[in-house]
PDB file of C-alpha atoms in Angstrom:
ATOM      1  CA  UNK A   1      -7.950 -21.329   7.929  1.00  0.00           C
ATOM      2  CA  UNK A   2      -7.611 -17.992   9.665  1.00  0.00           C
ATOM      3  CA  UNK A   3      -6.686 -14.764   8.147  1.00  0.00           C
ATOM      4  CA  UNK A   4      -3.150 -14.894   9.775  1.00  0.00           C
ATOM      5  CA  UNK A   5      -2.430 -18.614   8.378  1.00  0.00           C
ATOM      6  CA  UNK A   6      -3.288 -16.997   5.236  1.00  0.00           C
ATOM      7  CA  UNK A   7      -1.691 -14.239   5.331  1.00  0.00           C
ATOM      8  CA  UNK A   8       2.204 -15.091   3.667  1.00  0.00           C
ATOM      9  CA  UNK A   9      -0.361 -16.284   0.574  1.00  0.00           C
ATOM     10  CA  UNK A  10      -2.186 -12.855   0.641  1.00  0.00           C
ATOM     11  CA  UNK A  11       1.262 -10.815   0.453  1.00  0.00           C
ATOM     12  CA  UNK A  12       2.618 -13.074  -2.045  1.00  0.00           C
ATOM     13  CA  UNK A  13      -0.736 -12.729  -4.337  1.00  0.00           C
ATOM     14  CA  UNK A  14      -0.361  -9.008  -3.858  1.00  0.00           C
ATOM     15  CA  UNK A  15       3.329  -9.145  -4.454  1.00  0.00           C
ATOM     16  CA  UNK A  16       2.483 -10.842  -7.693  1.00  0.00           C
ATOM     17  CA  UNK A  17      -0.260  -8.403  -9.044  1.00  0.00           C
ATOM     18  CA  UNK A  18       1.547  -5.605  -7.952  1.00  0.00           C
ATOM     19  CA  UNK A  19       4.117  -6.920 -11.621  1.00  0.00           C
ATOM     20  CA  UNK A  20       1.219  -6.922 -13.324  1.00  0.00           C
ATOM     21  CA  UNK A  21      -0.069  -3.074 -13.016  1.00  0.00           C
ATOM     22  CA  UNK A  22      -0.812  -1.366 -15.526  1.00  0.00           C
ATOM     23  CA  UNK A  23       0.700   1.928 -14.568  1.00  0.00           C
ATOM     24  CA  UNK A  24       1.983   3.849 -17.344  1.00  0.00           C
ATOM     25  CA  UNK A  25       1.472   7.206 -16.284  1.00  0.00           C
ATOM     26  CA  UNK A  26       1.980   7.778 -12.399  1.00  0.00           C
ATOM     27  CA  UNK A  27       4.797   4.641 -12.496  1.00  0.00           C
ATOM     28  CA  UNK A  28       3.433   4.246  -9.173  1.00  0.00           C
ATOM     29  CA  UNK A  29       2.648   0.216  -8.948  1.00  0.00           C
ATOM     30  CA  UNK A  30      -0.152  -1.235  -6.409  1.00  0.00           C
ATOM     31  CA  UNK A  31      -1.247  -5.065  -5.716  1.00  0.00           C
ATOM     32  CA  UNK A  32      -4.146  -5.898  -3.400  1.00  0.00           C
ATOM     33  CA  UNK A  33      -5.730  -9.477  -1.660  1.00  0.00           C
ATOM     34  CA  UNK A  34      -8.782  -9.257  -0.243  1.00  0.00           C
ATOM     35  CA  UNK A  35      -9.256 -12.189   1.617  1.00  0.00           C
ATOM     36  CA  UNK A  36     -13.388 -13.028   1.815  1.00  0.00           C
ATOM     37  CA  UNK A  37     -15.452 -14.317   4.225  1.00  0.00           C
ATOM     38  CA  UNK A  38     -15.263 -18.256   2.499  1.00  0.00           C
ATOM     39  CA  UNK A  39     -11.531 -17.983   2.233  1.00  0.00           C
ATOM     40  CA  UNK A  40     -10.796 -17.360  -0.870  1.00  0.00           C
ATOM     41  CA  UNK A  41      -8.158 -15.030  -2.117  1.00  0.00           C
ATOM     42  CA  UNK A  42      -8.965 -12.674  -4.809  1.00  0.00           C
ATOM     43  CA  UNK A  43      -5.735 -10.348  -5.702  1.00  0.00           C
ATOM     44  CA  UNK A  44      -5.564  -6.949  -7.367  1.00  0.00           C
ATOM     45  CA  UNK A  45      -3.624  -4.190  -9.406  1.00  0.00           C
ATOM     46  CA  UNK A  46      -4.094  -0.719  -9.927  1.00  0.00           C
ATOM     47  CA  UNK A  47      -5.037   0.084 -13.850  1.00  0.00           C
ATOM     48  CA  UNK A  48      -4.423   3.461 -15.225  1.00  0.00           C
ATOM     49  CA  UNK A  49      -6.490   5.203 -17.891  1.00  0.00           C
ATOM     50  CA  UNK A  50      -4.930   8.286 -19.650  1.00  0.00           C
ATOM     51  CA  UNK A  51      -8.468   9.432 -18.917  1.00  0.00           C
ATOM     52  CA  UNK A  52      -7.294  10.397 -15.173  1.00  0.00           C
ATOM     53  CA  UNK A  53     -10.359   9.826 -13.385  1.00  0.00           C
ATOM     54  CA  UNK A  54     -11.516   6.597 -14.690  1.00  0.00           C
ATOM     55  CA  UNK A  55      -8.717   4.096 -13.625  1.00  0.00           C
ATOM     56  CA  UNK A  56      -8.944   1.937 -10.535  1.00  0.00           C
ATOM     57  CA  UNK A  57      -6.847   1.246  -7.623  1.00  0.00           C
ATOM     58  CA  UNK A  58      -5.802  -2.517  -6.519  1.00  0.00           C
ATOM     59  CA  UNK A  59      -8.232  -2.601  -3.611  1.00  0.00           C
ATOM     60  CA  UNK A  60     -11.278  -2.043  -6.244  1.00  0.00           C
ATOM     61  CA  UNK A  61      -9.740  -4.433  -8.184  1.00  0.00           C
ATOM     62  CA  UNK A  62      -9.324  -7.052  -5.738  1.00  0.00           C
ATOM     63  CA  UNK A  63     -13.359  -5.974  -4.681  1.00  0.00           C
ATOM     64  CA  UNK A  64     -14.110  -6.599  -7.729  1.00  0.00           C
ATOM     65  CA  UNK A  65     -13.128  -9.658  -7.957  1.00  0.00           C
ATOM     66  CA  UNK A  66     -14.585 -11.061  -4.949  1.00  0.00           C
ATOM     67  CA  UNK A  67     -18.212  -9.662  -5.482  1.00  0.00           C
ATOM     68  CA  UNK A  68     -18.297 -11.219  -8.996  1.00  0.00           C
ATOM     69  CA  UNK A  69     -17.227 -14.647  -7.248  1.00  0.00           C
ATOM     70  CA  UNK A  70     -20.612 -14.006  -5.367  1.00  0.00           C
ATOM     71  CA  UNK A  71     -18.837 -13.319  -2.274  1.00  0.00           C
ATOM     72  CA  UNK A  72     -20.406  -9.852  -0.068  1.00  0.00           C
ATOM     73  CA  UNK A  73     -17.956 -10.158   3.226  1.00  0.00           C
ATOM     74  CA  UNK A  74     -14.168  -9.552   3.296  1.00  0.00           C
ATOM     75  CA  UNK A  75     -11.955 -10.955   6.738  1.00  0.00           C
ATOM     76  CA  UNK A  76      -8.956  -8.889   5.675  1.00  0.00           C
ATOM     77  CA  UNK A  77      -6.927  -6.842   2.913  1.00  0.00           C
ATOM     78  CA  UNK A  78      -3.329  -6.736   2.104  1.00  0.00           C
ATOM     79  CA  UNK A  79      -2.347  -3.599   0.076  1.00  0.00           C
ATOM     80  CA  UNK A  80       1.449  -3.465  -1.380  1.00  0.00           C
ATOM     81  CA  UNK A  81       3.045  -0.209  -2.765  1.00  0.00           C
ATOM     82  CA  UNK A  82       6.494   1.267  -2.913  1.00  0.00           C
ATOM     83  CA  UNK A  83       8.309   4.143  -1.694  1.00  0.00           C
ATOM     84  CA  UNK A  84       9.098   5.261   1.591  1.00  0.00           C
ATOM     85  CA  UNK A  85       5.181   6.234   2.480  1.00  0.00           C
ATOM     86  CA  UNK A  86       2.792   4.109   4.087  1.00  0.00           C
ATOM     87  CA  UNK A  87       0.361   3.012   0.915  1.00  0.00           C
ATOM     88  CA  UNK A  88      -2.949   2.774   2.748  1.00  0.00           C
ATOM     89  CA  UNK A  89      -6.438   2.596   0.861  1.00  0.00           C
ATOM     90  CA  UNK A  90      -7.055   5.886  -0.521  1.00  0.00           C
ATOM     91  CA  UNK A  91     -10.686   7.971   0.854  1.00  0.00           C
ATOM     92  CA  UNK A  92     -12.961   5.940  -2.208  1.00  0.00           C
ATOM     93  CA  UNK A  93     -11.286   2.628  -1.454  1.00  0.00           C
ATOM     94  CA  UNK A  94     -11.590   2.678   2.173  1.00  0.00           C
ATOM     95  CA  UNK A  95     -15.456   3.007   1.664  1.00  0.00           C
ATOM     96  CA  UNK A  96     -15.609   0.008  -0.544  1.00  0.00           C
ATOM     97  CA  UNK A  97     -13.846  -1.949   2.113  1.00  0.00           C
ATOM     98  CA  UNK A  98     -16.265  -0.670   4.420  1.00  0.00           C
ATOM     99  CA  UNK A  99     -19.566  -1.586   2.183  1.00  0.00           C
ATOM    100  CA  UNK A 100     -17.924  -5.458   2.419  1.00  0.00           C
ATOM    101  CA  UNK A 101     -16.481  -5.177   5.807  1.00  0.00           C
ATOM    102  CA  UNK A 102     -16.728  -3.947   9.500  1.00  0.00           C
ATOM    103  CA  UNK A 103     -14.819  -1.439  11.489  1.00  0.00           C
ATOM    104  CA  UNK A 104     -13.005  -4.573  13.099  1.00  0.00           C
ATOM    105  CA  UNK A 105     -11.784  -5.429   9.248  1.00  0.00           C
ATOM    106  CA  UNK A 106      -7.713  -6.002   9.324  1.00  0.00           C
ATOM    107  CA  UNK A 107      -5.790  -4.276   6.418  1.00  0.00           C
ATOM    108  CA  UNK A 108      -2.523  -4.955   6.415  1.00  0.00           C
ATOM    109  CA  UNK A 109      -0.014  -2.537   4.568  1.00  0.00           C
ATOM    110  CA  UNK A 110       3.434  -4.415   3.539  1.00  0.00           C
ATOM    111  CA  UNK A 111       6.303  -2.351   1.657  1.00  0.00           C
ATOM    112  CA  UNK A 112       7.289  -3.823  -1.859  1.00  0.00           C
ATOM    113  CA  UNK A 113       9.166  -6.647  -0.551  1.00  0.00           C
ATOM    114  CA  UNK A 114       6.693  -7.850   1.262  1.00  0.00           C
ATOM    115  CA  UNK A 115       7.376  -6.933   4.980  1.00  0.00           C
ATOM    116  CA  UNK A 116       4.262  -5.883   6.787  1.00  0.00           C
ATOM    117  CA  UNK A 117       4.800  -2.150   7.468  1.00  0.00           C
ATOM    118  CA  UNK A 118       1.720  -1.483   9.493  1.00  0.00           C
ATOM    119  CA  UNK A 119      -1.765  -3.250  10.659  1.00  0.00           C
ATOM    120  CA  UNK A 120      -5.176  -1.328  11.044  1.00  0.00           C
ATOM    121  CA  UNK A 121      -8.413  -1.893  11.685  1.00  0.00           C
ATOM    122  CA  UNK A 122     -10.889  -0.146   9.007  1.00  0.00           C
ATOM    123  CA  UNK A 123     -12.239   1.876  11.751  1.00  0.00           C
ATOM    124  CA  UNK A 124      -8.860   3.504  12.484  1.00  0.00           C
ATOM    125  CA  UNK A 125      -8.599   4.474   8.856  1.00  0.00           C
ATOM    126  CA  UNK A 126     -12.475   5.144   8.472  1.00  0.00           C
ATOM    127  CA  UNK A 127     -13.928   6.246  11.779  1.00  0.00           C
ATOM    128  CA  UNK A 128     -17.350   7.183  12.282  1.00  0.00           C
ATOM    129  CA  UNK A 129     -18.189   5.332   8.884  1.00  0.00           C
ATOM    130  CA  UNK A 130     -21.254   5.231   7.112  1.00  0.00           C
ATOM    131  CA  UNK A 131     -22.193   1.778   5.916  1.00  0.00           C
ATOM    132  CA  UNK A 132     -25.311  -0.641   4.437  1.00  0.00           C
ATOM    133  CA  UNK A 133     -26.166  -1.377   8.256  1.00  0.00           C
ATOM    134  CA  UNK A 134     -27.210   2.428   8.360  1.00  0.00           C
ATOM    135  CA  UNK A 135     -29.857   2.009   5.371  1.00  0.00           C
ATOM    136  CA  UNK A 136     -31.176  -1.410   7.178  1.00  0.00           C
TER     137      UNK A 136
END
């Protein structure tokens, strides 16, 4: 399967984790699916800690999720947020992206219903990225 065959699944495993946030402070719901190299979808949600900086968005938590499986290359990311705004991958997530992926790397950023908003590649949201090819 290719990443676009997959992708309704992706958006409706984000769509789905998105409920499941655990956002009591901000209100401000994420869901993630990172999509890796095999295949296999591994969603996310953003988790809040009243300790500010120790939460962690959906795209970490989708990561996560796929390293653990074993898995060390994502094909694509869907990221799902409300409001009005764009929700792209914030500055710390779009470097994890980029220690799994490539500049070519599709993420896909859908509104909360769903409909894709906007497609980049990683290296229009990270250019000039430093990644583990540099410490080869």
């Amino acid at each position: 399967m290719s990443v676009e065959t997959d992708l309704p699944r992706m958006i409706e495993l984000a769509r789905d984790a998105r409920t499941r946030s655990y956002s009591p402070y901000s209100k401000f719901k994420v869901g993630a699916c990172v999509r890796g190299a095999s295949g296999e979808l591994y969603p996310g949600a953003n988790v809040e800690n009243a300790a500010y900086p120790h939460g962690s968005c959906a795209e970490t938590s989708a990561l996560d999720k796929m390293a653990n499986a074993g898995e060390r290359r994502l094909s694509a990311i869907v990221v799902i947020g409300g409001g009005d705004a764009l929700v792209t991958p914030c500055g710390g997530c779009r470097q994890r992206i980029r220690e799994f992926g490539d500049p070519t790397t599709p993420i896909i950023i859908c509104g909360e219903d769903g409909t894709i908003r906007a497609r980049f590649t990683l290296d229009e949201l990270l250019p000039h990225s430093f990644g583990p090819d540099h410490l080869a």
